[in-house]
mmCIF file of C-alpha atoms in Angstrom:
data_model
loop_
_atom_site.group_PDB
_atom_site.id
_atom_site.type_symbol
_atom_site.label_atom_id
_atom_site.label_comp_id
_atom_site.label_asym_id
_atom_site.label_seq_id
_atom_site.Cartn_x
_atom_site.Cartn_y
_atom_site.Cartn_z
ATOM 1 C CA UNK A 1 -0.008 -0.158 -0.102
ATOM 2 C CA UNK A 2 0.811 3.405 -0.859
ATOM 3 C CA UNK A 3 0.546 5.714 2.689
ATOM 4 C CA UNK A 4 0.882 8.922 3.398
ATOM 5 C CA UNK A 5 2.068 10.291 6.777
ATOM 6 C CA UNK A 6 1.520 13.496 7.943
ATOM 7 C CA UNK A 7 3.884 14.553 11.133
ATOM 8 C CA UNK A 8 6.064 11.825 9.960
ATOM 9 C CA UNK A 9 8.915 12.901 11.316
ATOM 10 C CA UNK A 10 7.828 13.536 14.619
ATOM 11 C CA UNK A 11 7.865 11.154 17.506
ATOM 12 C CA UNK A 12 5.360 8.517 16.865
ATOM 13 C CA UNK A 13 5.260 9.285 13.355
ATOM 14 C CA UNK A 14 8.783 8.348 12.487
ATOM 15 C CA UNK A 15 8.864 5.016 14.374
ATOM 16 C CA UNK A 16 5.195 4.349 12.493
ATOM 17 C CA UNK A 17 6.935 5.127 9.281
ATOM 18 C CA UNK A 18 9.841 2.644 10.234
ATOM 19 C CA UNK A 19 7.205 -0.462 10.696
ATOM 20 C CA UNK A 20 5.522 0.353 7.665
ATOM 21 C CA UNK A 21 8.647 0.203 6.015
ATOM 22 C CA UNK A 22 9.711 -2.572 7.407
ATOM 23 C CA UNK A 23 6.603 -4.143 6.293
ATOM 24 C CA UNK A 24 6.350 -3.884 2.493
ATOM 25 C CA UNK A 25 4.367 -0.363 2.489
ATOM 26 C CA UNK A 26 5.451 2.455 0.506
ATOM 27 C CA UNK A 27 5.875 5.513 2.882
ATOM 28 C CA UNK A 28 5.727 9.557 1.702
ATOM 29 C CA UNK A 29 6.223 11.279 4.813
ATOM 30 C CA UNK A 30 4.578 15.522 5.280
ATOM 31 C CA UNK A 31 5.814 17.819 8.005
ATOM 32 C CA UNK A 32 6.407 21.048 8.799
ATOM 33 C CA UNK A 33 9.371 20.317 10.927
ATOM 34 C CA UNK A 34 7.739 22.716 14.101
ATOM 35 C CA UNK A 35 8.589 19.928 16.666
ATOM 36 C CA UNK A 36 10.722 17.474 14.795
ATOM 37 C CA UNK A 37 14.063 17.535 12.822
ATOM 38 C CA UNK A 38 15.283 16.820 9.087
ATOM 39 C CA UNK A 39 17.674 14.703 10.215
ATOM 40 C CA UNK A 40 15.000 12.148 11.432
ATOM 41 C CA UNK A 41 14.848 11.060 7.334
ATOM 42 C CA UNK A 42 18.485 9.940 7.797
ATOM 43 C CA UNK A 43 17.861 7.988 10.993
ATOM 44 C CA UNK A 44 14.739 6.331 9.270
ATOM 45 C CA UNK A 45 16.954 5.787 5.943
ATOM 46 C CA UNK A 46 19.597 4.190 8.675
ATOM 47 C CA UNK A 47 17.666 2.070 10.195
ATOM 48 C CA UNK A 48 14.658 0.481 7.406
ATOM 49 C CA UNK A 49 17.650 1.315 4.612
ATOM 50 C CA UNK A 50 15.302 2.648 2.417
ATOM 51 C CA UNK A 51 15.022 6.519 1.859
ATOM 52 C CA UNK A 52 11.461 7.765 2.186
ATOM 53 C CA UNK A 53 9.932 10.732 -0.294
ATOM 54 C CA UNK A 54 9.453 13.776 2.190
ATOM 55 C CA UNK A 55 7.383 17.247 1.473
ATOM 56 C CA UNK A 56 8.003 20.447 3.654
ATOM 57 C CA UNK A 57 4.347 20.952 4.433
ATOM 58 C CA UNK A 58 1.965 23.037 6.368
ATOM 59 C CA UNK A 59 -1.297 21.927 7.083
ATOM 60 C CA UNK A 60 -2.962 25.676 7.701
ATOM 61 C CA UNK A 61 -1.187 26.706 3.751
ATOM 62 C CA UNK A 62 -3.044 23.969 1.722
ATOM 63 C CA UNK A 63 -1.106 24.719 -1.349
ATOM 64 C CA UNK A 64 2.048 23.324 0.474
ATOM 65 C CA UNK A 65 -0.179 19.661 0.380
ATOM 66 C CA UNK A 66 -1.746 20.323 -2.508
ATOM 67 C CA UNK A 67 1.404 19.528 -4.679
ATOM 68 C CA UNK A 68 1.570 15.737 -2.678
ATOM 69 C CA UNK A 69 -1.910 14.789 -3.794
ATOM 70 C CA UNK A 70 -0.904 15.761 -7.489
ATOM 71 C CA UNK A 71 2.520 14.001 -7.489
ATOM 72 C CA UNK A 72 1.074 11.130 -5.848
ATOM 73 C CA UNK A 73 -2.159 8.624 -5.700
ATOM 74 C CA UNK A 74 -2.693 7.230 -1.886
ATOM 75 C CA UNK A 75 -4.139 4.239 -0.770
ATOM 76 C CA UNK A 76 -4.293 5.647 2.637
ATOM 77 C CA UNK A 77 -3.369 8.528 4.845
ATOM 78 C CA UNK A 78 -1.918 8.064 8.728
ATOM 79 C CA UNK A 79 -2.798 11.584 10.160
ATOM 80 C CA UNK A 80 -0.367 12.624 13.298
ATOM 81 C CA UNK A 81 0.627 16.142 12.181
ATOM 82 C CA UNK A 82 -0.568 18.085 15.280
ATOM 83 C CA UNK A 83 0.489 20.133 17.963
ATOM 84 C CA UNK A 84 0.398 18.406 21.285
ATOM 85 C CA UNK A 85 1.839 20.035 24.257
ATOM 86 C CA UNK A 86 -1.160 20.078 26.846
ATOM 87 C CA UNK A 87 0.090 23.070 29.208
ATOM 88 C CA UNK A 88 0.826 24.620 25.739
ATOM 89 C CA UNK A 89 -2.785 24.379 24.991
ATOM 90 C CA UNK A 90 -3.854 25.783 27.782
ATOM 91 C CA UNK A 91 -2.079 28.992 26.739
ATOM 92 C CA UNK A 92 -2.616 29.225 23.439
ATOM 93 C CA UNK A 93 -6.136 27.524 22.623
ATOM 94 C CA UNK A 94 -6.528 29.774 19.407
ATOM 95 C CA UNK A 95 -3.294 28.461 18.241
ATOM 96 C CA UNK A 96 -4.399 25.039 19.158
ATOM 97 C CA UNK A 97 -7.538 24.701 17.776
ATOM 98 C CA UNK A 98 -6.217 26.465 14.650
ATOM 99 C CA UNK A 99 -3.652 24.290 13.319
ATOM 100 C CA UNK A 100 -5.153 21.064 14.572
ATOM 101 C CA UNK A 101 -8.521 21.569 13.792
ATOM 102 C CA UNK A 102 -8.391 23.386 10.377
ATOM 103 C CA UNK A 103 -5.428 21.703 9.858
ATOM 104 C CA UNK A 104 -7.220 18.795 9.545
ATOM 105 C CA UNK A 105 -9.904 19.985 7.186
ATOM 106 C CA UNK A 106 -8.048 21.082 4.902
ATOM 107 C CA UNK A 107 -6.223 17.795 4.753
ATOM 108 C CA UNK A 108 -9.595 16.069 4.497
ATOM 109 C CA UNK A 109 -10.702 18.071 1.966
ATOM 110 C CA UNK A 110 -7.565 17.525 -0.448
ATOM 111 C CA UNK A 111 -8.120 13.716 0.364
ATOM 112 C CA UNK A 112 -11.790 13.705 -0.893
ATOM 113 C CA UNK A 113 -10.803 15.894 -3.932
ATOM 114 C CA UNK A 114 -8.706 13.184 -5.025
ATOM 115 C CA UNK A 115 -10.603 10.180 -3.802
ATOM 116 C CA UNK A 116 -8.390 8.984 -1.054
ATOM 117 C CA UNK A 117 -11.866 8.540 1.624
ATOM 118 C CA UNK A 118 -9.481 6.161 4.020
ATOM 119 C CA UNK A 119 -7.625 7.280 7.427
ATOM 120 C CA UNK A 120 -6.138 6.245 10.486
ATOM 121 C CA UNK A 121 -6.498 8.959 13.299
ATOM 122 C CA UNK A 122 -4.003 9.665 15.524
ATOM 123 C CA UNK A 123 -6.446 10.551 18.776
ATOM 124 C CA UNK A 124 -5.932 10.165 22.589
ATOM 125 C CA UNK A 125 -7.222 8.659 25.476
ATOM 126 C CA UNK A 126 -7.660 11.789 26.733
ATOM 127 C CA UNK A 127 -11.023 12.008 24.702
ATOM 128 C CA UNK A 128 -12.444 9.840 27.747
ATOM 129 C CA UNK A 129 -11.605 12.785 30.379
ATOM 130 C CA UNK A 130 -12.066 11.349 33.846
ATOM 131 C CA UNK A 131 -13.338 8.171 32.637
ATOM 132 C CA UNK A 132 -16.543 6.604 33.847
ATOM 133 C CA UNK A 133 -14.774 2.801 34.624
ATOM 134 C CA UNK A 134 -11.690 1.093 34.597
ATOM 135 C CA UNK A 135 -9.861 -0.072 32.642
ATOM 136 C CA UNK A 136 -11.430 1.785 29.744
ATOM 137 C CA UNK A 137 -12.532 -0.237 26.826
ATOM 138 C CA UNK A 138 -14.171 1.511 23.793
ATOM 139 C CA UNK A 139 -17.555 1.684 24.632
ATOM 140 C CA UNK A 140 -16.470 4.074 27.829
ATOM 141 C CA UNK A 141 -18.385 7.253 26.558
ATOM 142 C CA UNK A 142 -16.614 10.435 25.780
ATOM 143 C CA UNK A 143 -15.811 12.661 29.546
ATOM 144 C CA UNK A 144 -15.504 16.682 29.388
ATOM 145 C CA UNK A 145 -11.548 16.785 28.134
ATOM 146 C CA UNK A 146 -9.175 18.833 30.759
ATOM 147 C CA UNK A 147 -7.111 21.165 28.266
ATOM 148 C CA UNK A 148 -7.591 22.813 24.320
ATOM 149 C CA UNK A 149 -5.125 19.569 23.643
ATOM 150 C CA UNK A 150 -7.788 17.494 24.333
ATOM 151 C CA UNK A 151 -10.830 19.121 22.839
ATOM 152 C CA UNK A 152 -9.019 18.988 19.495
ATOM 153 C CA UNK A 153 -8.690 15.223 19.539
ATOM 154 C CA UNK A 154 -12.545 14.682 20.509
ATOM 155 C CA UNK A 155 -13.855 17.330 17.885
ATOM 156 C CA UNK A 156 -11.421 15.750 14.922
ATOM 157 C CA UNK A 157 -12.825 12.181 15.990
ATOM 158 C CA UNK A 158 -16.367 13.695 15.631
ATOM 159 C CA UNK A 159 -15.494 15.462 12.251
ATOM 160 C CA UNK A 160 -14.371 11.868 10.807
ATOM 161 C CA UNK A 161 -17.179 10.391 12.272
ATOM 162 C CA UNK A 162 -19.395 12.912 10.276
ATOM 163 C CA UNK A 163 -17.708 12.476 7.373
ATOM 164 C CA UNK A 164 -18.913 8.631 7.019
ATOM 165 C CA UNK A 165 -22.249 9.398 7.950
ATOM 166 C CA UNK A 166 -22.545 11.734 4.818
ATOM 167 C CA UNK A 167 -20.450 9.799 2.505
ATOM 168 C CA UNK A 168 -20.135 5.883 3.343
ATOM 169 C CA UNK A 169 -17.426 5.501 1.166
ATOM 170 C CA UNK A 170 -14.863 6.741 4.011
ATOM 171 C CA UNK A 171 -12.710 4.424 6.415
ATOM 172 C CA UNK A 172 -12.139 6.058 9.339
ATOM 173 C CA UNK A 173 -10.071 4.171 12.713
ATOM 174 C CA UNK A 174 -9.359 6.731 15.626
ATOM 175 C CA UNK A 175 -6.708 4.619 17.362
ATOM 176 C CA UNK A 176 -6.986 6.325 21.002
ATOM 177 C CA UNK A 177 -3.409 6.327 22.452
ATOM 178 C CA UNK A 178 -2.713 5.812 26.462
ATOM 179 C CA UNK A 179 0.801 6.519 27.350
ATOM 180 C CA UNK A 180 3.753 6.371 24.267
ATOM 181 C CA UNK A 181 7.240 5.996 25.880
ATOM 182 C CA UNK A 182 10.655 4.393 25.096
ATOM 183 C CA UNK A 183 12.574 4.663 22.109
ATOM 184 C CA UNK A 184 13.683 2.370 19.079
ATOM 185 C CA UNK A 185 16.383 -0.148 19.995
ATOM 186 C CA UNK A 186 18.623 1.680 17.731
ATOM 187 C CA UNK A 187 18.850 4.721 20.024
ATOM 188 C CA UNK A 188 18.576 6.287 16.874
ATOM 189 C CA UNK A 189 14.494 7.605 17.514
ATOM 190 C CA UNK A 190 13.186 8.710 20.543
ATOM 191 C CA UNK A 191 10.659 11.640 22.209
ATOM 192 C CA UNK A 192 12.543 15.179 22.133
ATOM 193 C CA UNK A 193 10.464 17.214 23.385
ATOM 194 C CA UNK A 194 11.050 21.263 22.722
ATOM 195 C CA UNK A 195 11.458 23.030 26.335
ATOM 196 C CA UNK A 196 10.536 21.238 29.651
ATOM 197 C CA UNK A 197 8.794 17.987 29.185
ATOM 198 C CA UNK A 198 5.163 17.558 29.856
ATOM 199 C CA UNK A 199 5.530 14.397 29.626
ATOM 200 C CA UNK A 200 6.693 11.975 32.191
ATOM 201 C CA UNK A 201 9.891 9.905 30.543
ATOM 202 C CA UNK A 202 11.223 12.984 28.785
ATOM 203 C CA UNK A 203 11.200 14.445 32.347
ATOM 204 C CA UNK A 204 13.122 11.594 33.715
ATOM 205 C CA UNK A 205 15.144 12.018 30.617
ATOM 206 C CA UNK A 206 16.452 15.513 31.006
ATOM 207 C CA UNK A 207 17.120 14.375 35.227
ATOM 208 C CA UNK A 208 19.131 11.565 34.332
ATOM 209 C CA UNK A 209 21.239 13.469 32.166
ATOM 210 C CA UNK A 210 22.026 16.561 34.306
ATOM 211 C CA UNK A 211 19.783 18.942 32.176
ATOM 212 C CA UNK A 212 17.194 19.337 35.199
ATOM 213 C CA UNK A 213 17.665 19.103 38.960
ATOM 214 C CA UNK A 214 14.666 16.604 39.993
ATOM 215 C CA UNK A 215 11.987 15.112 38.851
ATOM 216 C CA UNK A 216 8.526 17.181 39.807
ATOM 217 C CA UNK A 217 5.278 14.365 40.913
ATOM 218 C CA UNK A 218 2.751 15.525 41.035
ATOM 219 C CA UNK A 219 0.725 14.602 43.795
ATOM 220 C CA UNK A 220 1.072 11.716 45.955
ATOM 221 C CA UNK A 221 -2.448 12.072 47.615
ATOM 222 C CA UNK A 222 -4.472 10.148 44.916
ATOM 223 C CA UNK A 223 -5.907 7.075 45.770
ATOM 224 C CA UNK A 224 -3.829 4.642 44.216
ATOM 225 C CA UNK A 225 -1.379 2.353 46.120
ATOM 226 C CA UNK A 226 1.882 4.580 46.171
ATOM 227 C CA UNK A 227 -0.810 7.773 46.003
ATOM 228 C CA UNK A 228 0.760 8.896 42.881
ATOM 229 C CA UNK A 229 -0.887 8.720 39.832
ATOM 230 C CA UNK A 230 -1.275 5.889 38.032
ATOM 231 C CA UNK A 231 -1.738 5.391 33.894
ATOM 232 C CA UNK A 232 -1.070 2.974 30.564
ATOM 233 C CA UNK A 233 2.700 3.399 29.350
ATOM 234 C CA UNK A 234 2.942 1.571 26.274
ATOM 235 C CA UNK A 235 6.198 1.311 24.113
ATOM 236 C CA UNK A 236 6.052 3.514 21.062
ATOM 237 C CA UNK A 237 6.932 0.478 18.838
ATOM 238 C CA UNK A 238 3.984 -1.805 20.374
ATOM 239 C CA UNK A 239 2.238 1.774 19.559
ATOM 240 C CA UNK A 240 3.983 2.103 15.726
ATOM 241 C CA UNK A 241 2.866 -1.679 15.078
ATOM 242 C CA UNK A 242 -0.852 -0.817 15.687
ATOM 243 C CA UNK A 243 -0.803 1.221 13.235
ATOM 244 C CA UNK A 244 0.460 -1.025 10.752
ATOM 245 C CA UNK A 245 -2.270 -3.410 11.806
ATOM 246 C CA UNK A 246 -4.924 -0.823 10.866
ATOM 247 C CA UNK A 247 -3.706 -0.613 7.372
ATOM 248 C CA UNK A 248 -5.629 -3.868 6.736
ATOM 249 C CA UNK A 249 -8.230 -3.194 8.010
ATOM 250 C CA UNK A 250 -9.616 0.532 7.226
ATOM 251 C CA UNK A 251 -8.508 -0.967 3.772
ATOM 252 C CA UNK A 252 -11.298 -3.738 4.071
ATOM 253 C CA UNK A 253 -13.907 -1.450 4.370
ATOM 254 C CA UNK A 254 -16.023 1.570 5.697
ATOM 255 C CA UNK A 255 -17.337 2.980 8.531
ATOM 256 C CA UNK A 256 -15.961 4.016 11.605
ATOM 257 C CA UNK A 257 -13.656 1.600 13.823
ATOM 258 C CA UNK A 258 -12.433 3.207 17.423
ATOM 259 C CA UNK A 259 -9.029 0.930 19.157
ATOM 260 C CA UNK A 260 -7.478 1.631 22.289
ATOM 261 C CA UNK A 261 -3.426 0.728 22.072
ATOM 262 C CA UNK A 262 -2.393 0.270 25.546
ATOM 263 C CA UNK A 263 -1.163 -2.485 27.187
ATOM 264 C CA UNK A 264 -3.599 -2.826 30.208
ATOM 265 C CA UNK A 265 -1.898 -2.026 32.955
ATOM 266 C CA UNK A 266 -1.406 0.630 35.156
ATOM 267 C CA UNK A 267 2.060 1.929 36.321
ATOM 268 C CA UNK A 268 2.081 4.714 39.016
ATOM 269 C CA UNK A 269 4.660 7.788 38.496
ATOM 270 C CA UNK A 270 7.213 6.059 41.295
ATOM 271 C CA UNK A 271 6.698 2.761 39.805
ATOM 272 C CA UNK A 272 8.440 4.249 36.476
ATOM 273 C CA UNK A 273 11.188 6.176 38.297
ATOM 274 C CA UNK A 274 11.934 2.486 40.211
ATOM 275 C CA UNK A 275 12.223 1.151 37.769
ATOM 276 C CA UNK A 276 14.166 3.646 35.771
ATOM 277 C CA UNK A 277 16.392 3.394 38.400
ATOM 278 C CA UNK A 278 17.053 -0.166 39.095
ATOM 279 C CA UNK A 279 16.914 -0.854 34.578
ATOM 280 C CA UNK A 280 19.420 1.649 34.484
ATOM 281 C CA UNK A 281 21.648 1.734 37.699
ATOM 282 C CA UNK A 282 21.494 5.277 37.904
ATOM 283 C CA UNK A 283 19.375 7.630 40.451
ATOM 284 C CA UNK A 284 16.653 9.840 39.975
ATOM 285 C CA UNK A 285 15.786 12.796 42.797
ATOM 286 C CA UNK A 286 12.267 13.759 42.819
ATOM 287 C CA UNK A 287 10.065 16.097 44.731
ATOM 288 C CA UNK A 288 6.875 15.711 45.529
ATOM 289 C CA UNK A 289 4.362 18.742 44.409
ATOM 290 C CA UNK A 290 1.178 20.009 44.555
ATOM 291 C CA UNK A 291 -1.614 18.337 42.148
ATOM 292 C CA UNK A 292 -1.372 19.667 38.373
ATOM 293 C CA UNK A 293 -5.468 20.733 37.513
ATOM 294 C CA UNK A 294 -7.393 18.565 35.801
ATOM 295 C CA UNK A 295 -5.162 15.053 36.491
ATOM 296 C CA UNK A 296 -6.846 12.195 37.153
ATOM 297 C CA UNK A 297 -6.181 9.265 39.788
ATOM 298 C CA UNK A 298 -5.942 6.424 37.433
ATOM 299 C CA UNK A 299 -6.125 5.423 33.877
ATOM 300 C CA UNK A 300 -5.319 2.333 31.968
ATOM 301 C CA UNK A 301 -6.765 0.247 29.058
ATOM 302 C CA UNK A 302 -8.615 -3.062 28.160
ATOM 303 C CA UNK A 303 -7.082 -3.560 24.728
ATOM 304 C CA UNK A 304 -8.990 -6.451 24.008
ATOM 305 C CA UNK A 305 -10.742 -5.372 21.129
ATOM 306 C CA UNK A 306 -7.357 -4.462 19.033
ATOM 307 C CA UNK A 307 -6.287 -7.621 19.344
ATOM 308 C CA UNK A 308 -9.560 -9.551 18.278
ATOM 309 C CA UNK A 309 -10.278 -6.960 15.544
ATOM 310 C CA UNK A 310 -6.506 -5.729 14.756
ATOM 311 C CA UNK A 311 -4.670 -8.804 15.660
ATOM 312 C CA UNK A 312 -2.521 -6.076 17.663
ATOM 313 C CA UNK A 313 -1.298 -6.259 21.448
ATOM 314 C CA UNK A 314 1.870 -4.943 22.936
ATOM 315 C CA UNK A 315 4.544 -7.140 23.861
ATOM 316 C CA UNK A 316 7.250 -5.007 25.663
ATOM 317 C CA UNK A 317 7.582 -4.843 29.791
ATOM 318 C CA UNK A 318 8.420 -1.676 31.537
ATOM 319 C CA UNK A 319 12.223 -3.184 31.489
ATOM 320 C CA UNK A 320 12.493 -2.245 27.923
ATOM 321 C CA UNK A 321 10.755 0.817 27.964
ATOM 322 C CA UNK A 322 12.958 2.402 30.392
ATOM 323 C CA UNK A 323 15.931 0.676 28.801
ATOM 324 C CA UNK A 324 15.359 2.146 25.132
ATOM 325 C CA UNK A 325 14.170 5.493 26.535
ATOM 326 C CA UNK A 326 17.555 5.983 28.667
ATOM 327 C CA UNK A 327 19.493 4.352 25.557
ATOM 328 C CA UNK A 328 18.173 6.806 22.994
ATOM 329 C CA UNK A 329 18.413 9.859 26.181
ATOM 330 C CA UNK A 330 22.411 8.911 26.181
ATOM 331 C CA UNK A 331 23.273 9.058 22.595
ATOM 332 C CA UNK A 332 21.132 12.204 21.981
ATOM 333 C CA UNK A 333 22.330 14.154 24.779
ATOM 334 C CA UNK A 334 25.725 13.506 24.310
ATOM 335 C CA UNK A 335 25.545 14.770 20.660
ATOM 336 C CA UNK A 336 23.678 17.769 21.866
#
């Protein structure tokens, strides 16, 4: 299949491109490089032995995307492109709504115009809000999102669903990720956030590398085994493979299909810290901070539907996630 990957030089996008290539797909990437670097293309080639056609394009500039569709005929689109920092979305909601929603509409208009009506969308478990029940199945009702980033995912899911309602030729897969961490085992690809990270593992990486003095743990009085927040952490390579498994499904029919991509296991913040310390033999100093507004106590998936319908399940454990994360960070910060 010939797959267009929007945001394909980003963290999850780049790992997915590698897995798509390794599974025999032809991949074309576009990205505006706002939150990623062009050097990622060299890393992908180093890992896979294949070069990838790349376009520097911006979803808010449809003319920059039009040439991609003029020059290629795609079987499907995997849509990662979007702003993703939760804290930044609270401070700059207009930027997030415009980029993520208007940008997606521009992309879908071109897909419609050029007869490509199959899309796999990079959504998030944030659409469940404070979940009605745990573990979370796809039948769990969508909740009240706690930040503009989450609302953009919520709204785009609705937009894509409405496309199918209006035009039954559309095939839509909504992949709701839990918490991706880890890196490619080569150490060539991993997560590199701009500025001080929002997410736990990149924060730990910066503490371990001496970039930050300590980890801030937000709240230790939740109703969880050790008082810290519990989340479902999934290795980014497992997550990438979930997209590969989704390609056959999105090509096989029409309709809207929703899948949780998680391990089904909840780990607390301190579980992550202790495992990281043990696996990598490095101390992570931390201090307890007040709870963050909008944070919930516990969130983890029931991923049974993805296994049943996509033949997919997460394979890597927390030890591997911590090992691969640090392997990448050491290589990245030594080059920095």
